[in-house]
Each structure stands twice: as structure tokens, then as C-alpha cells.
Coordinates of C-alpha atoms in Angstrom, one line a residue:
M1126 CA 70.2 143.8 145.0
Y1127 CA 71.0 141.9 148.4
A1128 CA 74.2 139.5 148.4
V1129 CA 76.0 137.1 150.4
E1130 CA 79.6 136.0 149.6
V1131 CA 81.6 133.3 150.9
R1132 CA 85.4 132.3 150.5
D1133 CA 87.6 129.0 150.2
H1134 CA 90.6 128.5 148.2
I1135 CA 92.2 125.6 146.4
M1136 CA 95.8 124.8 145.1
I1137 CA 96.3 123.1 141.7
A1138 CA 98.8 122.2 139.1
H1139 CA 98.4 122.8 135.2
S1140 CA 100.1 124.1 132.4
F1141 CA 99.4 126.2 129.3
P1142 CA 101.2 124.5 126.7
S1143 CA 101.1 127.2 124.0
P1144 CA 104.0 130.1 123.2
L1145 CA 101.2 132.7 124.2
F1146 CA 101.8 131.7 127.8
G1147 CA 105.3 132.1 128.0
P1148 CA 106.9 130.6 131.2
A1149 CA 103.9 129.3 132.2
Q1150 CA 104.0 126.8 129.2
G1151 CA 105.3 124.3 132.0
V1152 CA 103.6 122.5 134.7
H1153 CA 103.2 124.9 137.7
G1154 CA 101.0 125.4 140.5
A1155 CA 98.7 128.2 141.5
T1156 CA 96.6 128.9 144.9
F1157 CA 93.2 130.4 144.1
T1158 CA 91.4 132.4 146.7
V1159 CA 87.6 131.4 145.4
D1160 CA 84.9 134.0 146.2
A1161 CA 81.1 132.9 145.6
A1162 CA 78.6 135.7 145.8
F1163 CA 75.0 134.7 145.7
F1164 CA 72.5 137.6 144.5
A1165 CA 68.7 138.1 145.5
D1166 CA 66.1 140.6 144.7
D1167 CA 65.2 140.4 148.4
I1168 CA 65.7 138.5 151.4
D1169 CA 63.7 136.0 153.3
E1170 CA 61.6 136.3 156.4
H1171 CA 64.6 135.6 158.3
G1172 CA 66.9 138.5 156.8
L1173 CA 68.7 135.6 154.7
V1174 CA 69.7 135.6 150.9
V1175 CA 71.3 132.3 151.4
D1176 CA 72.3 130.3 154.6
I1177 CA 76.4 131.1 155.1
G1178 CA 77.0 127.8 156.3
L1179 CA 75.1 126.0 153.5
A1180 CA 77.0 127.9 150.9
I1181 CA 80.2 127.6 152.4
D1182 CA 79.8 123.6 152.5
A1183 CA 78.4 123.5 148.5
L1184 CA 81.3 125.8 147.5
A1185 CA 83.8 123.3 149.4
Q1186 CA 81.7 120.4 147.9
V1187 CA 82.2 122.0 144.2
L1188 CA 86.0 122.7 145.2
E1189 CA 86.7 119.4 146.3
P1190 CA 87.6 117.7 143.2
L1191 CA 89.8 120.2 142.3
R1192 CA 92.0 120.4 145.4
Y1193 CA 95.5 119.3 145.1
K1194 CA 94.9 117.9 141.5
N1195 CA 97.3 118.3 138.3
L1196 CA 94.4 119.5 136.2
D1197 CA 96.6 118.3 133.1
D1198 CA 95.9 115.0 134.3
E1199 CA 92.0 115.4 134.7
S1200 CA 90.0 113.6 131.7
Q1201 CA 87.6 116.2 131.6
F1202 CA 90.3 118.8 131.3
K1203 CA 91.9 117.2 128.3
G1204 CA 93.2 119.8 125.7
I1205 CA 91.4 122.8 127.5
F1206 CA 93.7 125.8 129.0
T1207 CA 92.5 125.8 132.7
T1208 CA 93.1 129.4 132.6
T1209 CA 91.2 131.5 136.0
E1210 CA 88.5 132.6 133.5
F1211 CA 87.8 129.0 132.3
L1212 CA 88.0 127.7 136.0
S1213 CA 85.5 130.5 137.3
G1214 CA 83.0 129.5 134.7
H1215 CA 83.2 125.7 135.7
I1216 CA 83.3 126.3 139.5
F1217 CA 80.1 128.5 138.6
R1218 CA 78.2 125.8 136.9
A1219 CA 78.7 123.3 139.3
L1220 CA 77.6 125.6 142.5
A1221 CA 74.9 126.8 140.1
D1222 CA 73.6 123.5 139.9
K1223 CA 73.6 123.0 143.6
V1224 CA 71.7 126.2 143.6
R1225 CA 69.2 124.9 141.0
N1226 CA 68.8 121.3 142.6
G1227 CA 68.1 122.6 146.3
D1228 CA 71.2 121.9 148.2
L1229 CA 71.3 125.1 149.6
K1230 CA 67.3 124.8 151.2
D1231 CA 65.5 128.0 150.6
A1232 CA 67.9 129.6 148.2
N1233 CA 65.3 129.9 145.5
R1234 CA 65.6 133.6 146.0
V1235 CA 69.0 133.3 144.1
R1236 CA 69.0 134.9 140.7
R1237 CA 72.6 135.8 139.8
L1238 CA 75.9 134.2 140.8
R1239 CA 79.4 135.2 140.9
I1240 CA 82.5 132.9 141.1
T1241 CA 86.0 135.3 141.5
L1242 CA 89.3 133.4 141.5
H1243 CA 92.2 135.5 142.9
E1244 CA 95.3 134.4 141.5
S1245 CA 97.2 136.7 143.6
H1246 CA 97.0 140.4 145.2
L1247 CA 97.7 141.6 141.5
A1248 CA 95.3 139.4 139.4
R1249 CA 91.6 138.1 139.4
G1250 CA 89.3 136.9 137.3
W1251 CA 85.6 136.0 137.6
F1252 CA 82.3 134.5 135.7
E1253 CA 79.0 136.0 136.6
A1254 CA 75.9 135.2 135.4
E1255 CA 71.8 134.5 136.0
I1256 CA 71.2 131.1 137.4

């Protein structure tokens, strides 16, 4: 399987109001490095899985509504623990919609997508599935 992976980052704030999260119960900031990997069984006649420039633009568009936001204040996240795992699934769904809707042009060969959020050099989480 072929793949192309692009990268961006977001800075957010959030809290996890449960004793399970210890000191992360309070509002804290996070800077995530975000990787989006596009997988296809084959490449096109130009040797591409997906146009890298379009993939970078699409990922930036998906991340824009999250940038510099306190996710606790966003109505779509009310009552949700916006963990690394949750956010990777949220970003996956938005980017998969862009692939399905043709926003990446000839990306109909893309079968699978993986979104990885790096919390730090020590920890990361991801969501991966068929599109």
C-alpha cells in the first residue's frame, strides 16, 4: 500500500473534569503536532496517492476551527473529554469528508486515512480507518 503523510500543528486549551485525570482536571494548554496519512492501493498515472499541496491545505482547513481555542467553550464539545484520542477521531471525520467530497481532486483512490496527534516526544494517539 502507498501512503503520503502531511503535518501541521494546533495549540488548544481544555480541561478534563474527572479525578481520573489528576492535574489535567484544570484548564491547561496543549500543542499537538498533527499528521495525516493518506493510503491507497496504487498510485495514479502521475505517481501520486494524493497531491501533497492539496493534502496540506485540507488538513489546515480542518484544523483552523480548533486553533487557539479553549475547547471547553466550544458548544460542539460540551460534555466531551477532548482527549488526544477523541480529537484524532474528530479530525479524521472532517478530513475524510473532504476526501469524499472531492476537495483533494483526484483522491478517489485513497482508501484509508490515519490521523496522529503527538502530545509530546513521549506520547501520541491516533485514529485510523477506511474512508
